[in-house]
Short mmCIF file of C-alpha atoms (C1' of nucleotides) in Angstrom, two decimals:
data_model
loop_
_atom_site.label_atom_id
_atom_site.label_comp_id
_atom_site.label_asym_id
_atom_site.label_seq_id
_atom_site.Cartn_x
_atom_site.Cartn_y
_atom_site.Cartn_z
CA UNK X 1 88.48 151.13 138.97
CA UNK X 2 86.77 149.08 136.64
CA UNK X 3 88.71 145.81 134.82
CA UNK X 4 89.09 143.92 137.85
CA UNK X 5 90.07 141.04 135.67
CA UNK X 6 89.19 138.48 137.85
CA UNK X 7 91.11 135.44 136.60
CA UNK X 8 89.47 132.23 137.38
CA UNK X 9 85.80 132.10 137.68
CA UNK X 10 83.98 132.34 134.37
CA UNK X 11 85.76 134.41 131.43
CA UNK X 12 82.61 135.22 130.18
CA UNK X 13 81.87 136.58 127.25
CA UNK X 14 82.01 140.61 127.44
CA UNK X 15 80.30 142.92 129.23
CA UNK X 16 80.37 142.90 133.27
CA UNK X 17 76.92 142.22 133.58
CA UNK X 18 77.14 138.75 131.60
CA UNK X 19 80.23 137.93 133.97
CA UNK X 20 77.85 138.30 136.67
CA UNK X 21 75.05 136.34 135.40
CA UNK X 22 77.60 133.80 134.48
CA UNK X 23 78.86 133.80 137.80
CA UNK X 24 75.85 133.46 139.34
CA UNK X 25 75.24 130.84 137.08
CA UNK X 26 77.69 128.76 137.96
CA UNK X 27 77.41 129.60 141.61
CA UNK X 28 73.97 127.34 140.99
CA UNK X 29 75.35 125.18 139.00
CA UNK X 30 78.13 124.19 142.11
CA UNK X 31 76.06 124.46 144.89
CA UNK X 32 73.47 122.45 143.62
CA UNK X 33 71.07 125.30 144.46
CA UNK X 34 67.12 124.41 143.79
CA UNK X 35 63.80 126.29 143.73
CA UNK X 36 63.22 127.87 147.31
CA UNK X 37 67.02 128.77 148.09
CA UNK X 38 68.31 132.24 148.16
CA UNK X 39 71.48 133.95 146.55
CA UNK X 40 73.79 135.31 147.90
CA UNK X 41 73.22 138.93 148.71
CA UNK X 42 73.57 141.69 146.19
CA UNK X 43 77.08 143.29 148.02
CA UNK X 44 77.98 139.75 148.64
CA UNK X 45 78.22 138.68 145.19
CA UNK X 46 79.67 142.48 144.10
CA UNK X 47 82.61 141.29 146.44
CA UNK X 48 82.80 137.82 145.15
CA UNK X 49 82.78 138.89 141.42
CA UNK X 50 84.44 142.10 141.86
CA UNK X 51 81.60 144.15 140.97
CA UNK X 52 79.57 147.18 141.84
CA UNK X 53 76.26 146.51 143.22
CA UNK X 54 74.51 148.17 140.33
CA UNK X 55 75.88 145.62 137.94
CA UNK X 56 75.32 142.63 140.37
CA UNK X 57 71.47 144.12 140.35
CA UNK X 58 71.12 144.81 136.56
CA UNK X 59 72.28 140.70 136.49
CA UNK X 60 69.79 139.54 138.82
CA UNK X 61 67.47 141.68 136.66
CA UNK X 62 68.01 139.54 134.16
CA UNK X 63 67.50 136.53 136.28
CA UNK X 64 63.55 137.86 136.99
CA UNK X 65 63.39 138.82 133.70
CA UNK X 66 64.40 134.85 132.64
CA UNK X 67 61.23 133.96 135.48
CA UNK X 68 64.43 132.11 137.11
CA UNK X 69 64.85 133.93 140.53
CA UNK X 70 61.99 136.47 142.48
CA UNK X 71 63.35 138.90 145.19
CA UNK X 72 62.40 139.59 148.02
CA UNK X 73 63.56 142.23 150.71
CA UNK X 74 65.24 141.26 153.95
CA UNK X 75 65.22 137.78 152.13
CA UNK X 76 67.19 138.04 148.92
CA UNK X 77 66.64 136.18 145.37
CA UNK X 78 65.09 133.04 145.58
CA UNK X 79 65.36 130.44 143.11
CA UNK X 80 62.20 129.95 141.79
CA UNK X 81 60.66 128.71 137.95
CA UNK X 82 58.73 130.24 136.12
CA UNK X 83 59.76 130.37 133.23
CA UNK X 84 57.21 129.73 131.01
CA UNK X 85 55.39 132.71 132.83
CA UNK X 86 58.03 134.98 131.40
CA UNK X 87 58.07 133.68 127.85
CA UNK X 88 54.12 134.41 127.89
CA UNK X 89 55.07 138.07 128.94
CA UNK X 90 58.21 137.93 126.63
CA UNK X 91 55.49 137.50 123.35
CA UNK X 92 53.00 139.69 125.10
CA UNK X 93 54.62 142.50 123.29
CA UNK X 94 52.88 144.58 120.81
CA UNK X 95 55.81 143.69 118.39
CA UNK X 96 54.74 141.61 115.55
CA UNK X 97 56.59 137.40 114.94
CA UNK X 98 57.97 137.55 111.84
CA UNK X 99 56.39 135.29 109.43
CA UNK X 100 60.01 133.56 109.27
CA UNK X 101 59.54 132.41 112.67
CA UNK X 102 55.89 131.23 111.87
CA UNK X 103 56.78 129.21 109.35
CA UNK X 104 59.81 127.93 111.10
CA UNK X 105 57.75 126.78 114.46
CA UNK X 106 55.01 125.60 111.79
CA UNK X 107 57.93 123.27 110.14
CA UNK X 108 59.18 122.51 113.76
CA UNK X 109 55.43 120.73 114.06
CA UNK X 110 54.88 119.13 111.24
CA UNK X 111 57.78 117.14 111.86
CA UNK X 112 56.46 116.12 114.97
CA UNK X 113 52.70 116.24 114.96
CA UNK X 114 53.09 114.45 111.41
CA UNK X 115 54.74 111.35 113.14
CA UNK X 116 53.36 111.37 115.84
CA UNK X 117 50.67 108.19 115.02
CA UNK X 118 53.07 105.66 115.41
CA UNK X 119 53.20 106.52 118.78
CA UNK X 120 49.78 107.34 119.37
CA UNK X 121 47.43 105.04 117.16
CA UNK X 122 45.82 102.26 119.58
CA UNK X 123 46.91 103.87 123.10
CA UNK X 124 45.13 107.04 123.13
CA UNK X 125 43.10 106.51 125.26
CA UNK X 126 38.79 107.09 124.66
CA UNK X 127 38.64 109.89 127.46
CA UNK X 128 41.21 111.74 125.62
CA UNK X 129 39.61 111.51 121.85
CA UNK X 130 36.53 112.49 123.74
CA UNK X 131 38.16 115.77 125.57
CA UNK X 132 40.37 115.98 122.03
CA UNK X 133 36.38 116.66 119.86
CA UNK X 134 34.92 118.57 123.10
CA UNK X 135 37.70 121.21 122.31
CA UNK X 136 37.34 120.67 118.44
CA UNK X 137 33.23 121.42 118.79
CA UNK X 138 34.37 123.95 121.47
CA UNK X 139 36.85 126.02 118.67
CA UNK X 140 33.57 125.80 116.31
CA UNK X 141 31.59 127.66 118.77
CA UNK X 142 33.99 129.85 120.29
CA UNK X 143 32.98 133.73 119.84
CA UNK X 144 36.35 135.12 118.73
CA UNK X 145 39.25 134.29 117.67
CA UNK X 146 40.91 134.40 120.15
CA UNK X 147 38.85 132.05 122.13
CA UNK X 148 38.77 129.81 119.51
CA UNK X 149 42.75 130.24 119.21
CA UNK X 150 42.45 128.69 122.49
CA UNK X 151 40.59 126.00 122.09
CA UNK X 152 42.70 124.94 118.86
CA UNK X 153 46.06 124.72 120.84
CA UNK X 154 44.33 122.48 123.86
CA UNK X 155 43.10 120.08 120.65
CA UNK X 156 47.07 120.06 119.77
CA UNK X 157 48.22 120.23 123.44
CA UNK X 158 45.90 116.66 124.01
CA UNK X 159 47.34 115.20 121.46
CA UNK X 160 51.09 115.84 121.99
CA UNK X 161 50.47 115.13 125.64
CA UNK X 162 49.01 111.91 124.40
CA UNK X 163 52.75 110.71 123.54
CA UNK X 164 53.26 110.58 127.16
CA UNK X 165 56.86 112.76 126.86
CA UNK X 166 57.48 115.47 129.21
CA UNK X 167 59.93 117.03 127.26
CA UNK X 168 57.85 116.79 124.05
CA UNK X 169 55.03 118.51 126.43
CA UNK X 170 57.35 121.25 127.93
CA UNK X 171 58.70 122.21 124.24
CA UNK X 172 54.90 122.84 123.44
CA UNK X 173 54.40 124.44 126.44
CA UNK X 174 57.05 127.32 124.95
CA UNK X 175 56.55 127.75 121.12
CA UNK X 176 52.56 128.27 122.45
CA UNK X 177 52.74 132.35 122.37
CA UNK X 178 54.06 131.88 118.56
CA UNK X 179 51.79 129.04 117.67
CA UNK X 180 48.33 130.37 119.15
CA UNK X 181 49.57 133.65 117.85
CA UNK X 182 49.31 131.86 114.32
CA UNK X 183 46.21 129.68 115.43
CA UNK X 184 44.43 133.31 115.97
CA UNK X 185 45.41 134.78 112.30
CA UNK X 186 43.79 132.02 111.28
CA UNK X 187 40.51 132.13 113.17
CA UNK X 188 39.49 135.03 111.79
CA UNK X 189 37.46 134.28 108.72
CA UNK X 190 34.54 131.46 109.49
CA UNK X 191 35.56 129.69 106.21
CA UNK X 192 39.33 129.13 107.73
CA UNK X 193 37.96 128.05 111.07
CA UNK X 194 35.46 125.59 109.89
CA UNK X 195 37.81 124.56 107.75
CA UNK X 196 40.25 123.59 110.63
CA UNK X 197 37.38 121.84 112.88
CA UNK X 198 36.48 119.63 109.10
CA UNK X 199 40.35 118.39 109.70
CA UNK X 200 40.44 117.83 113.26
CA UNK X 201 37.47 115.29 112.84
CA UNK X 202 39.12 113.71 110.51
CA UNK X 203 42.43 113.49 112.79
CA UNK X 204 40.10 112.08 115.17
CA UNK X 205 38.36 109.88 112.73
CA UNK X 206 41.87 108.47 111.53
CA UNK X 207 43.53 108.41 115.31
CA UNK X 208 40.29 106.24 116.11
CA UNK X 209 40.08 103.84 113.30
CA UNK X 210 44.23 103.58 113.54
CA UNK X 211 44.33 104.64 109.40
CA UNK X 212 47.65 106.12 110.20
CA UNK X 213 48.47 107.32 106.55
CA UNK X 214 44.83 109.33 106.94
CA UNK X 215 46.24 110.94 109.67
CA UNK X 216 48.98 112.03 108.30
CA UNK X 217 47.60 113.56 105.17
CA UNK X 218 44.82 115.30 107.31
CA UNK X 219 47.76 116.66 109.73
CA UNK X 220 49.50 117.71 106.55
CA UNK X 221 46.96 119.82 105.24
CA UNK X 222 45.95 121.02 108.56
CA UNK X 223 49.42 122.65 109.42
CA UNK X 224 49.51 124.12 105.63
CA UNK X 225 46.33 125.71 105.98
CA UNK X 226 47.56 127.36 109.18
CA UNK X 227 50.29 129.76 107.01
CA UNK X 228 47.40 130.13 104.89
CA UNK X 229 47.36 133.42 106.51
CA UNK X 230 50.86 134.48 106.48
CA UNK X 231 52.26 137.06 104.08
CA UNK X 232 54.60 135.41 101.64
CA UNK X 233 57.60 137.21 102.28
CA UNK X 234 60.58 135.30 103.78
CA UNK X 235 60.42 131.92 102.82
CA UNK X 236 61.58 128.87 105.13
CA UNK E 1 54.94 141.47 135.38
CA UNK E 2 51.68 142.29 134.35
CA UNK E 3 49.51 142.43 130.74
CA UNK E 4 48.83 146.03 129.89
CA UNK E 5 49.45 145.46 126.44
CA UNK E 6 46.03 146.01 125.28
CA UNK E 7 44.59 148.75 127.51
CA UNK E 8 45.03 152.14 126.74
CA UNK E 9 46.21 153.69 130.09
CA UNK E 10 49.51 152.59 131.60
CA UNK E 11 48.02 151.24 135.25
CA UNK E 12 51.28 149.45 135.81
CA UNK E 13 50.89 148.86 139.68
CA UNK E 14 53.57 147.40 140.61
CA UNK E 15 57.53 148.54 141.14
CA UNK E 16 58.98 151.90 139.49
CA UNK E 17 60.94 149.60 137.21
CA UNK E 18 57.61 147.45 135.85
CA UNK E 19 56.04 151.02 135.36
CA UNK E 20 59.21 152.23 133.25
CA UNK E 21 59.10 148.76 131.64
CA UNK E 22 54.84 149.28 130.95
CA UNK E 23 55.96 153.06 129.85
CA UNK E 24 58.48 151.86 126.87
CA UNK E 25 55.79 149.08 126.32
CA UNK E 26 53.26 151.93 125.96
CA UNK E 27 55.98 153.99 123.94
CA UNK E 28 56.21 151.93 121.17
CA UNK E 29 52.50 151.06 120.90
CA UNK E 30 51.96 154.18 120.60
CA UNK E 31 54.52 155.55 118.29
CA UNK E 32 54.34 152.48 116.65
CA UNK E 33 58.06 152.16 116.60
CA UNK E 34 59.66 149.11 115.09
CA UNK E 35 62.43 146.63 114.63
CA UNK E 36 65.67 149.10 114.17
CA UNK E 37 63.99 152.36 115.86
CA UNK E 38 65.56 153.61 118.50
CA UNK E 39 63.95 154.31 122.56
CA UNK E 40 64.69 157.98 123.37
CA UNK E 41 67.97 157.94 125.63
CA UNK E 42 67.61 156.30 129.36
CA UNK E 43 67.99 160.02 130.86
CA UNK E 44 65.27 160.80 128.33
CA UNK E 45 62.99 158.11 129.32
CA UNK E 46 63.56 158.83 133.34
CA UNK E 47 62.72 162.48 132.73
CA UNK E 48 59.18 161.22 130.74
CA UNK E 49 58.57 158.66 133.89
CA UNK E 50 60.34 160.60 136.66
CA UNK E 51 62.48 157.98 137.35
CA UNK E 52 66.16 157.34 137.92
CA UNK E 53 68.59 156.02 135.12
CA UNK E 54 69.68 153.23 136.96
CA UNK E 55 65.75 152.37 137.51
CA UNK E 56 65.51 152.64 133.35
CA UNK E 57 68.92 151.11 133.26
CA UNK E 58 66.84 148.21 134.96
CA UNK E 59 63.95 148.16 132.80
CA UNK E 60 66.04 148.20 129.53
CA UNK E 61 67.69 145.31 130.85
CA UNK E 62 64.39 143.35 131.28
CA UNK E 63 63.68 144.22 127.48
CA UNK E 64 67.06 143.21 126.47
CA UNK E 65 66.69 139.70 128.31
CA UNK E 66 63.37 139.58 126.43
CA UNK E 67 65.40 140.15 123.28
CA UNK E 68 63.35 143.04 122.45
CA UNK E 69 65.82 145.99 122.39
CA UNK E 70 69.70 146.13 122.09
CA UNK E 71 71.71 148.92 123.26
CA UNK E 72 74.44 150.20 121.72
CA UNK E 73 76.54 153.34 123.19
CA UNK E 74 76.13 156.39 121.89
CA UNK E 75 72.85 155.30 119.39
CA UNK E 76 70.77 154.53 122.13
CA UNK E 77 68.41 150.87 122.82
CA UNK E 78 67.28 149.85 119.25
CA UNK E 79 64.24 147.74 118.54
CA UNK E 80 65.02 144.37 117.51
CA UNK E 81 63.28 141.11 117.73
CA UNK E 82 65.70 138.19 119.24
CA UNK E 83 62.93 136.71 121.31
CA UNK E 84 63.12 133.39 119.59
CA UNK E 85 66.68 133.40 121.05
CA UNK E 86 65.68 134.38 124.27
CA UNK E 87 63.30 132.40 124.63
CA UNK E 88 65.57 129.57 124.24
CA UNK E 89 68.10 131.24 126.19
CA UNK E 90 65.92 130.79 128.85
CA UNK E 91 65.52 127.16 128.73
CA UNK E 92 69.16 126.50 128.54
CA UNK E 93 69.82 127.75 132.04
CA UNK E 94 69.27 124.85 134.72
CA UNK E 95 68.24 121.20 133.74
CA UNK E 96 67.89 118.58 136.02
CA UNK E 97 69.23 115.64 135.40
CA UNK E 98 67.80 112.30 136.62
CA UNK E 99 67.57 108.52 135.05
CA UNK E 100 64.07 109.57 134.05
CA UNK E 101 65.12 112.99 132.77
CA UNK E 102 67.81 111.00 130.09
CA UNK E 103 64.77 108.60 129.48
CA UNK E 104 62.77 111.23 128.96
CA UNK E 105 65.09 113.00 126.46
CA UNK E 106 65.94 110.07 124.41
CA UNK E 107 62.32 108.97 124.08
CA UNK E 108 61.95 112.86 122.40
CA UNK E 109 65.24 111.99 120.50
CA UNK E 110 63.58 109.11 119.50
CA UNK E 111 59.95 110.89 118.22
CA UNK E 112 62.43 113.67 116.36
CA UNK E 113 65.00 111.95 114.61
CA UNK E 114 63.91 108.39 114.01
CA UNK E 115 60.77 110.42 111.72
CA UNK E 116 63.40 112.47 110.32
CA UNK E 117 64.24 110.26 107.10
CA UNK E 118 61.40 111.43 105.17
CA UNK E 119 62.72 115.41 105.48
CA UNK E 120 66.51 113.99 104.86
CA UNK E 121 66.90 111.41 102.58
CA UNK E 122 67.13 112.71 99.40
CA UNK E 123 68.04 115.97 100.53
CA UNK E 124 71.20 115.77 102.07
CA UNK E 125 74.01 116.89 100.37
CA UNK E 126 77.23 114.52 100.79
CA UNK E 127 79.01 117.56 102.17
CA UNK E 128 76.60 116.54 105.71
CA UNK E 129 77.18 113.30 105.12
CA UNK E 130 81.11 113.27 104.80
CA UNK E 131 81.41 115.15 107.70
CA UNK E 132 78.75 113.04 109.54
CA UNK E 133 81.23 110.44 109.16
CA UNK E 134 83.89 112.16 109.61
CA UNK E 135 82.71 112.96 113.33
CA UNK E 136 81.51 109.00 113.67
CA UNK E 137 85.78 108.61 112.97
CA UNK E 138 87.03 110.98 115.22
CA UNK E 139 83.99 109.54 117.91
CA UNK E 140 85.59 105.47 117.70
CA UNK E 141 89.21 107.64 117.53
CA UNK E 142 88.84 109.38 121.02
CA UNK E 143 91.01 109.13 123.26
CA UNK E 144 88.24 109.54 126.23
CA UNK E 145 84.75 109.26 127.14
CA UNK E 146 84.26 112.89 126.82
CA UNK E 147 85.44 113.47 123.52
CA UNK E 148 83.69 110.44 122.00
CA UNK E 149 80.68 112.17 123.66
CA UNK E 150 81.41 115.43 122.00
CA UNK E 151 81.58 113.77 118.66
CA UNK E 152 78.67 111.43 118.96
CA UNK E 153 77.08 114.47 119.49
CA UNK E 154 78.20 116.09 116.47
CA UNK E 155 76.78 113.80 114.58
CA UNK E 156 73.84 113.95 115.82
CA UNK E 157 73.24 117.73 115.57
CA UNK E 158 74.30 117.67 111.73
CA UNK E 159 71.89 115.29 111.50
CA UNK E 160 69.06 117.20 112.43
CA UNK E 161 70.33 120.88 111.46
CA UNK E 162 70.08 118.98 108.10
CA UNK E 163 66.03 119.17 108.32
CA UNK E 164 66.82 122.83 108.20
CA UNK E 165 64.46 123.51 111.12
CA UNK E 166 65.86 126.32 113.72
CA UNK E 167 63.55 125.54 115.81
CA UNK E 168 64.31 122.46 115.88
CA UNK E 169 67.78 122.90 115.87
CA UNK E 170 67.35 125.18 119.07
CA UNK E 171 65.60 122.59 120.57
CA UNK E 172 68.38 120.29 120.51
CA UNK E 173 70.76 122.92 121.94
CA UNK E 174 69.26 123.25 124.37
CA UNK E 175 68.97 119.68 125.14
CA UNK E 176 72.94 118.83 124.54
CA UNK E 177 74.33 119.26 128.06
CA UNK E 178 71.49 115.94 128.70
CA UNK E 179 72.20 114.09 125.93
CA UNK E 180 76.09 114.53 125.69
CA UNK E 181 75.78 113.60 129.05
CA UNK E 182 73.89 110.45 128.07
CA UNK E 183 76.16 109.80 125.49
CA UNK E 184 79.28 109.45 127.75
CA UNK E 185 78.44 107.64 130.08
CA UNK E 186 77.77 105.42 127.10
CA UNK E 187 80.70 105.71 125.84
CA UNK E 188 83.07 104.49 128.76
CA UNK E 189 82.86 100.68 127.68
CA UNK E 190 85.07 99.72 124.31
CA UNK E 191 82.25 97.26 123.16
CA UNK E 192 79.59 100.09 123.77
CA UNK E 193 81.71 102.36 121.75
CA UNK E 194 82.05 100.47 119.02
CA UNK E 195 78.30 99.57 118.83
CA UNK E 196 77.68 103.48 118.42
CA UNK E 197 79.90 103.44 115.29
CA UNK E 198 78.49 100.82 113.61
CA UNK E 199 75.26 101.96 114.11
CA UNK E 200 76.15 105.51 112.44
CA UNK E 201 77.93 104.06 109.58
CA UNK E 202 74.73 101.66 108.93
CA UNK E 203 72.52 104.89 109.39
CA UNK E 204 74.85 106.81 107.31
CA UNK E 205 74.35 104.40 105.00
CA UNK E 206 70.94 103.81 104.91
CA UNK E 207 70.77 107.68 104.83
CA UNK E 208 72.87 107.59 101.37
CA UNK E 209 71.12 104.89 100.03
CA UNK E 210 67.62 105.94 100.46
CA UNK E 211 66.44 103.22 102.61
CA UNK E 212 64.29 104.58 104.89
CA UNK E 213 63.45 101.55 106.64
CA UNK E 214 66.34 100.56 107.75
CA UNK E 215 67.25 104.20 108.73
CA UNK E 216 64.70 104.03 111.12
CA UNK E 217 65.17 100.30 112.36
CA UNK E 218 69.13 101.43 113.09
CA UNK E 219 68.15 104.76 114.89
CA UNK E 220 65.89 102.97 116.99
CA UNK E 221 68.01 100.37 117.89
CA UNK E 222 70.90 103.49 118.32
CA UNK E 223 68.78 105.52 120.97
CA UNK E 224 67.79 103.01 122.63
CA UNK E 225 71.29 101.07 123.13
CA UNK E 226 72.31 104.49 124.56
CA UNK E 227 70.23 103.59 126.94
CA UNK E 228 71.35 100.77 128.53
CA UNK E 229 73.60 101.68 130.75
CA UNK E 230 71.17 103.49 132.84
CA UNK E 231 69.40 102.43 136.32
CA UNK E 232 66.58 100.22 135.84
CA UNK E 233 64.42 102.68 138.11
CA UNK E 234 61.61 105.03 136.66
CA UNK E 235 60.54 103.35 133.45
CA UNK E 236 59.14 105.34 130.64
"C1'" DG B 1 56.43 129.98 180.48
"C1'" DC B 2 53.96 131.46 176.51
"C1'" DT B 3 52.63 135.73 173.89
"C1'" DC B 4 52.18 139.88 171.74
"C1'" DG B 5 54.19 143.60 170.59
"C1'" DG B 6 58.12 146.68 169.64
"C1'" DT B 7 62.25 147.53 167.75
"C1'" DA B 8 66.93 145.98 165.31
"C1'" DT B 9 69.10 144.64 161.29
"C1'" DT B 10 69.22 142.97 156.75
"C1'" DT B 11 68.29 143.02 152.13
"C1'" DT B 12 66.42 145.11 148.00
"C1'" DG B 13 64.25 149.10 145.80
"C1'" DT B 14 65.52 153.72 143.81
"C1'" DC B 15 67.29 157.95 143.23
"C1'" DC B 16 72.11 160.60 142.57
"C1'" DC B 17 76.51 161.69 141.10
"C1'" DA B 18 80.96 160.50 138.30
"C1'" DC B 19 84.02 158.70 135.20
"C1'" DA B 20 85.05 155.09 131.84
"C1'" DA B 21 84.43 153.70 127.10
"C1'" DA B 22 82.41 153.30 122.64
"C1'" DT B 23 81.52 156.05 119.08
"C1'" DG B 24 78.87 158.80 115.44
"C1'" DA B 25 79.07 163.73 114.34
"C1'" DA B 26 81.05 167.80 113.27
"C1'" DG B 27 85.18 170.02 111.47
"C1'" DG B 28 89.60 171.06 110.12
"C1'" DA B 29 94.34 170.19 107.04
"C1'" DG B 30 95.51 168.07 102.43
"C1'" DC H 1 86.33 165.97 98.04
"C1'" DT H 2 88.47 163.11 101.14
"C1'" DC H 3 91.20 161.81 105.75
"C1'" DC H 4 91.81 162.60 110.05
"C1'" DT H 5 91.40 164.52 114.68
"C1'" DT H 6 88.22 166.24 117.56
"C1'" DC H 7 84.19 166.81 119.99
"C1'" DA H 8 80.13 165.69 122.42
"C1'" DT H 9 76.46 161.79 123.14
"C1'" DT H 10 75.17 157.70 125.12
"C1'" DT H 11 75.70 153.79 127.35
"C1'" DG H 12 78.88 150.98 130.90
"C1'" DT H 13 80.23 150.48 135.71
"C1'" DG H 14 80.53 151.87 140.05
"C1'" DG H 15 80.03 154.51 144.58
"C1'" DG H 16 77.37 155.99 147.74
"C1'" DA H 17 72.83 157.29 150.66
"C1'" DC H 18 68.15 156.53 151.66
"C1'" DA H 19 64.01 154.37 151.88
"C1'" DA H 20 60.75 150.08 152.61
"C1'" DA H 21 59.81 145.72 153.47
"C1'" DA H 22 60.64 141.89 156.36
"C1'" DT H 23 62.42 138.38 159.20
"C1'" DA H 24 64.94 138.32 164.32
"C1'" DC H 25 65.44 139.28 168.23
"C1'" DC H 26 63.82 140.84 173.04
"C1'" DG H 27 61.02 142.86 176.68
"C1'" DA H 28 56.30 142.96 178.71
"C1'" DG H 29 52.71 141.67 180.45
"C1'" DC H 30 49.49 138.07 181.32
#
DNA sequence: GCTCGGTATTTTGTCCCACAAATGAAGGAG
DNA sequence: CTCCTTCATTTGTGGGACAAAATACCGAGC
C-alpha cells in the first residue's frame, strides 16, 4: 500500500514524511507562496504526493515546529515566519548546550565583532553610544545573572546592528539563545561581571575616540573572558 | 509552545500535542535524561499522558524537528543534541531574493571574508590553496554561468571553511542560494568572469605570500565587482 | 435593502486499528 | 563458543471515524 514511488517530483532522502516536507518546500517555491498564503489541505497534499493524512500531518508538524506555518481549523496551514521564536523554543529545552557549541559561537563572534571597528568607527551615532553605555550600566546594576545577560546581549546587539547589515543582525538574532546563555554563566560571579563592565566601557571608549587597535584588543579580551567559565573539555 | 521549562508543573494549556511535548520535557527534566538515553515507547508515553499514539508521534516529531531526539526502530526515541543543525535547517528554508537582499548578503560577506586574513594567513594548508586554485581554474573553464557560479561558490566556501569555525560555515551554507545566484548573474559576461578569475588568483597569491593588505584589497574589489550587475535601486 | 442569527460545510485535531519495516534479543545448530 | 535463524518489540505509514472550530451561506425579521 505504501511506496507509491512517485517519480517526477522531489526525490527526497529517506522517509515518506521527509518527502512530503520536500514536496511542500517545492510547492512554496514554485508557486511563490509567501506569508499569509495557505497551503492545500492535508487531504489534498496527501493526494498530491501519494501519502496518507497522518504522514502529511507529521510533515506539517515539522514546518510548524520550524515556525514556517501555522494551522487554523477550517482555514488550513497558513504560511508565517516565526522562525526566530522557534529557535528560542528550541534552546529553551533543559538540555545543556555543549561547551563545543559555546566555543564555536564565540569564535564566530570574534571573527565578526573584532573586525567591526573599520565599519563602525566614525560612523557610530552618539545616540547609539549612549544606548550602549546605558545597557552596560544596567548590566552592572542588574539583580540576577539572567537580567545581566540580557543587558549584555543588548549591548552587543546594538553594536552589531550599528553596522547596518540586516543579514548580520539576523544571524545574531539566531545565535541569541546560545550567546545569552553563555553570558549568563559568565555573570554569576561578581568579579566576572565587573570585568565585563570594564571591558564594555573600554570598548565604548575606543569607539568614541577612534582607537581601532584598542577596540580590537579589548573586544578580543572580552570575548575570551566569556569562555572562562566553560569546562575545559572539547577544545574547538 | 509555552515556556513551561522551569515551572514545577506542566500546565500545558494548548493542544493535546503540546501537552505531550510538555510532558516529555518534564520527563527529561525530572529523570535527568541526557544525550544517549531513550524515551519510553510511543505507546507507553500515550498511556502515561492519556493520549493516542498519533498525538504522541506528532509531539515526538516536534522534538525531532528541534534536533532533540532521533528515533530508531526497535530502539525508540533517543535523546541527541543536533539543535544547531536544526536551527540552520530552519533558516535554509525560504529566503526572499531581491536586489536589496543581494546587496545585504554581499555586505555581510565583506564584513566576514575581508577580515579572514588574520585567521587564515600562515595557517592555510597547501592542499586547501591548491583546491581553491583548482576551483578557480574550473570556474574559468566552465561552460555555462551556472557551472561557473558553482565553482566560484566552492572557492569561497573553501576559504571560509578553512577558518575552522562551524557556525560560520553553516551560515554560509544558509546563504548559499543567494550568493550563488548572485555569482551566476556576474558570470554571464566573459569579461566579468575573467575579472573574477584574476581576482581569485590575486587573493590566492596574497594568501600564499602572507600579504594581508593585498588580500583585503583584492577581496574588497572582488566583492564589489560581484554587485556590478545589479540594478541600481536600493542603495546600501 | 440590510442586519442578525442559525445552519452547513470544510478543515484541522485526536484517536483507533492494521500492517510493513527494521532491528536488537533470544535461542538453536554446528 | 560462534554463527545463523527466528522472534518480539518498536517505529513508519496508511486508512477510517468522529469531534471541534471556524468560515460561508442562507433565511427570517426589521
